[in-house]
Coordinates of C-alpha atoms in Angstrom, one line a residue:
M293 CA 8.4 16.8 -16.2
L294 CA 6.8 18.5 -13.3
K295 CA 6.8 22.3 -13.3
K296 CA 8.4 24.1 -10.3
E297 CA 4.9 25.0 -9.1
D298 CA 3.9 21.3 -9.1
I299 CA 7.1 20.4 -7.2
K300 CA 6.3 23.1 -4.7
K301 CA 2.7 21.7 -4.2
H302 CA 4.1 18.2 -3.6
L303 CA 6.9 19.2 -1.3
Q304 CA 4.4 21.1 0.8
T305 CA 2.6 17.8 1.6
V306 CA 5.8 16.0 2.6
P307 CA 6.0 15.8 6.5
L308 CA 9.6 17.1 6.4
F309 CA 8.6 20.3 4.7
K310 CA 4.9 21.0 5.3
E311 CA 5.4 23.5 8.1
L312 CA 7.9 25.6 6.0
S313 CA 6.8 29.0 4.6
D314 CA 7.0 29.6 0.9
E315 CA 10.1 31.6 1.4
E316 CA 11.8 28.7 3.3
L317 CA 10.7 26.2 0.8
Q318 CA 11.8 28.1 -2.3
P319 CA 15.6 27.1 -2.1
I320 CA 14.6 23.4 -2.0
I321 CA 12.3 23.9 -5.0
S322 CA 15.1 25.6 -6.9
I323 CA 17.6 22.7 -6.6
S324 CA 15.0 20.0 -7.3
S325 CA 13.9 18.5 -10.5
S326 CA 11.4 15.7 -11.5
R327 CA 11.8 12.5 -13.5
I328 CA 9.5 9.7 -14.7
Y329 CA 10.5 6.1 -14.2
N330 CA 8.6 3.2 -15.9
A331 CA 7.8 0.0 -14.0
R332 CA 10.7 -2.2 -13.3
S333 CA 13.2 0.6 -13.9
I334 CA 16.2 0.7 -11.5
I335 CA 16.5 4.1 -9.8
F336 CA 19.9 3.3 -8.3
M337 CA 21.9 0.2 -7.3
Q338 CA 23.5 -0.6 -4.0
E339 CA 27.1 0.7 -3.9
E340 CA 26.5 3.4 -6.5
P341 CA 27.7 6.9 -5.3
L342 CA 25.2 8.4 -2.9
D343 CA 24.6 11.8 -4.3
R344 CA 20.8 12.5 -4.3
V345 CA 17.6 11.8 -2.5
F346 CA 14.1 11.2 -3.9
F347 CA 10.6 12.2 -3.0
I348 CA 7.7 10.1 -4.6
H349 CA 5.1 12.3 -6.3
S350 CA 3.3 9.3 -7.6
G351 CA 4.0 5.6 -8.1
I352 CA 5.4 2.7 -6.0
V353 CA 9.1 2.1 -5.3
K354 CA 10.7 -1.0 -3.8
I355 CA 13.9 -0.7 -1.7
Y356 CA 15.8 -4.0 -1.4
K357 CA 19.2 -5.6 -0.7
T358 CA 20.8 -8.6 -2.3
D359 CA 23.4 -10.9 -0.9
A360 CA 26.3 -12.6 -2.7
T361 CA 24.0 -15.4 -3.9
G362 CA 21.5 -13.0 -5.4
K363 CA 18.9 -13.6 -2.7
E364 CA 16.6 -10.6 -2.3
Q365 CA 15.6 -8.9 1.0
I366 CA 12.9 -6.3 0.7
V367 CA 13.5 -3.4 3.1
S368 CA 10.4 -1.4 2.3
V369 CA 7.8 -0.6 -0.4
L370 CA 7.2 3.1 -0.6
E371 CA 4.3 5.1 -2.0
D372 CA 3.3 8.8 -2.7
G373 CA 4.8 11.3 -0.3
E374 CA 7.7 9.1 0.9
M375 CA 11.3 10.0 0.7
F376 CA 14.3 7.8 0.2
P377 CA 17.1 6.9 1.1
H378 CA 16.7 8.4 4.6
A379 CA 20.4 7.8 5.3
G380 CA 21.3 10.1 2.4
F381 CA 21.8 13.2 4.4
F382 CA 24.1 11.8 7.1
R383 CA 26.5 9.5 5.4
Q384 CA 28.9 9.7 2.6
G385 CA 29.8 6.9 0.2
T386 CA 27.3 4.7 -1.6
F387 CA 23.6 3.9 -1.6
P388 CA 22.8 1.4 1.1
A389 CA 20.4 -0.6 -1.0
N390 CA 18.8 -1.0 -4.5
A391 CA 15.7 1.0 -5.6
E392 CA 13.3 -0.4 -8.2
V393 CA 10.0 1.0 -9.5
I394 CA 7.1 -1.4 -9.1
K395 CA 4.4 1.0 -10.5
K396 CA 5.3 3.8 -12.9
A397 CA 6.6 6.6 -10.8
Q398 CA 7.2 10.4 -11.0
L399 CA 10.0 11.3 -8.6
I400 CA 11.3 14.6 -7.3
V401 CA 15.1 14.4 -7.3
T402 CA 17.2 16.6 -4.9
P403 CA 21.1 16.7 -5.0
I404 CA 22.4 16.0 -1.5
I405 CA 25.3 18.5 -1.6
D406 CA 22.9 21.3 -2.4
F407 CA 20.4 20.2 0.2
E408 CA 23.0 20.0 2.9
K409 CA 23.8 23.7 2.4
I410 CA 20.1 24.4 2.9
L411 CA 20.1 22.4 6.1
I412 CA 22.9 24.5 7.5
Q413 CA 20.9 27.6 6.7
H414 CA 17.7 26.2 8.3
P415 CA 18.5 24.2 11.5
E416 CA 14.8 23.5 12.1
L417 CA 14.8 21.3 9.0
C418 CA 17.5 19.1 10.7
I419 CA 15.3 18.6 13.7
K420 CA 12.4 17.5 11.5
L421 CA 14.6 15.2 9.6
F422 CA 15.9 13.6 12.9
R423 CA 12.2 13.0 13.9
V424 CA 11.6 11.2 10.6
L425 CA 14.7 9.1 11.0
G426 CA 13.8 8.4 14.6
G427 CA 10.5 6.9 13.3
K428 CA 12.4 4.7 10.9
I429 CA 14.8 3.5 13.6
V430 CA 11.8 2.5 15.8
D431 CA 10.4 0.6 12.9
L432 CA 13.6 -1.3 12.3
Q433 CA 13.9 -2.1 16.0
S434 CA 10.3 -3.5 15.9
R435 CA 11.2 -5.7 12.9
L436 CA 14.3 -7.0 14.7
E437 CA 12.2 -7.9 17.7
E438 CA 9.6 -9.7 15.5
K439 CA 12.4 -11.8 14.0
I440 CA 13.8 -12.7 17.4
L441 CA 10.7 -13.1 19.5
H442 CA 8.1 -14.5 17.2
N443 CA 7.7 -17.6 15.0
T444 CA 7.1 -17.3 11.2
Y445 CA 3.3 -17.6 11.5
E446 CA 3.3 -14.6 13.8
Q447 CA 5.9 -12.7 11.7
V448 CA 3.5 -13.0 8.7
I449 CA 0.7 -11.6 10.8
M450 CA 2.8 -8.7 12.0
L451 CA 4.0 -8.0 8.4
L452 CA 0.3 -7.7 7.3
L453 CA -0.4 -5.3 10.2
R454 CA 2.6 -3.2 9.3
L455 CA 1.6 -3.1 5.6
S456 CA -1.9 -2.2 6.4
K457 CA -0.6 1.1 7.8
S458 CA 2.2 1.8 5.4
N459 CA 0.5 0.6 2.2
G460 CA -3.2 0.6 3.1
V461 CA -6.3 2.6 3.6
K462 CA -8.7 2.4 6.6
H463 CA -12.5 1.9 6.2
E464 CA -14.3 1.7 9.6
N465 CA -12.4 -1.1 11.5
L466 CA -10.9 -2.7 8.4
Y467 CA -7.7 -2.0 6.5
K468 CA -7.2 -2.6 2.8
I469 CA -3.7 -3.2 1.6
T470 CA -3.7 -1.2 -1.6
T471 CA -0.4 -2.5 -3.1
H472 CA -0.4 -5.9 -4.8
F473 CA 2.3 -8.1 -3.2
T474 CA 3.2 -11.5 -4.5
N475 CA 3.8 -14.2 -1.9
R476 CA 7.5 -14.1 -2.9
E477 CA 7.7 -10.4 -2.2
L478 CA 6.0 -10.9 1.2
A479 CA 8.4 -13.7 2.0
N480 CA 11.4 -11.5 1.0
M481 CA 10.3 -8.9 3.5
I482 CA 10.7 -11.2 6.5
G483 CA 13.3 -13.6 5.2
T484 CA 11.2 -16.7 4.8
S485 CA 10.1 -18.9 1.9
R486 CA 7.2 -18.3 -0.5
E487 CA 5.7 -21.6 0.5
T488 CA 5.6 -20.7 4.1
V489 CA 3.9 -17.4 3.4
S490 CA 1.4 -19.1 1.1
R491 CA 0.5 -21.7 3.7
T492 CA 0.2 -19.0 6.4
L493 CA -2.1 -16.8 4.3
N494 CA -4.3 -19.8 3.5
Q495 CA -4.6 -20.6 7.3
L496 CA -5.5 -17.0 8.0
R497 CA -8.2 -16.9 5.2
K498 CA -9.7 -20.2 6.5
K499 CA -10.0 -18.5 10.0
D500 CA -11.7 -15.5 8.3
L501 CA -8.9 -13.3 9.6
I502 CA -8.0 -11.9 6.2
E503 CA -9.9 -11.8 2.8
L504 CA -9.4 -10.7 -0.7
D505 CA -11.7 -8.1 -2.2
A506 CA -12.9 -8.1 -5.8
E507 CA -9.7 -6.4 -7.0
G508 CA -7.5 -9.0 -5.3
F509 CA -6.3 -6.7 -2.5
Y510 CA -6.0 -8.0 1.1
V511 CA -8.5 -6.8 3.6
I512 CA -7.8 -7.3 7.3
D513 CA -9.2 -6.6 10.7
P514 CA -6.2 -5.6 12.8
D515 CA -7.8 -6.3 16.1
K516 CA -8.6 -9.9 15.2
L517 CA -5.1 -10.4 13.8
K518 CA -3.5 -9.1 17.0
E519 CA -5.5 -11.5 19.0
E520 CA -4.0 -14.3 16.9
I521 CA -0.5 -13.2 18.1
I522 CA -1.5 -13.0 21.7
H523 CA -3.0 -16.5 21.8

C-alpha cells in the first residue's frame, strides 16, 4: 500500500494535477487509495458498474474490448502516469471496456462520485480534463483514418510509430518500444491477423526499417518508417 505522501508525489506528476497547489491537491489525495495487482489480474470487466478511475503508479495495463465471439480488440496499453478510463467522469453506467494487468501494477484508485464533487469545487480541473480527453479524441480520429485510408502494411507501420511515442523512449533519432508486444497483441490493436503482422514485421526488418535489440525490444527510426508510408 502506498502512503498518502507517496500518492501525493505520484499525483503531482500526472498532467491533470501537476499544476495544482498542495492545498488544491489535498482533497484528491484524501479520497484516493492504492492497490497492487499482479500480472494477468482483471481490474474491471466491460459492463461492470463504472464507479472509480485509476492512475498507474507503476506497471502496465491493457484496455481491451471483446465481441460476442470472444475476439479481442486492444484499445490501448497504458504505463506509469496514465489514467483510465477517461470516460469515467462524464458518463454514468458501466465500464466501456475491460482492463487487465500485463506487468505487476500499483494503482491509485479514486471513487468517481467523490472526485466529481471536487471537480465542482475546482472548475480549472474540468478544463484540464477536457484537454486530456481532447487529446484522446484526436488519437481515436487518427486511428479511424488509418483504418479507412491505409492498407494493412501501412497500418502496422503507423501502429509502430504510435507505440514508439506512447510506449517507448527516444535515443537520438531512434525510438525503442519498451513494452513487449506479441504479434497477436499487435494484430488485435488494428483488427488484423497475427500472420499478417508477422509477415509485415519480417518485411520491415529485411528493409532495415526496424530491428530488435539484445532484450528483444523493437527499435525504429520514425523518419524512415514515415517514408515507407509516403511511397
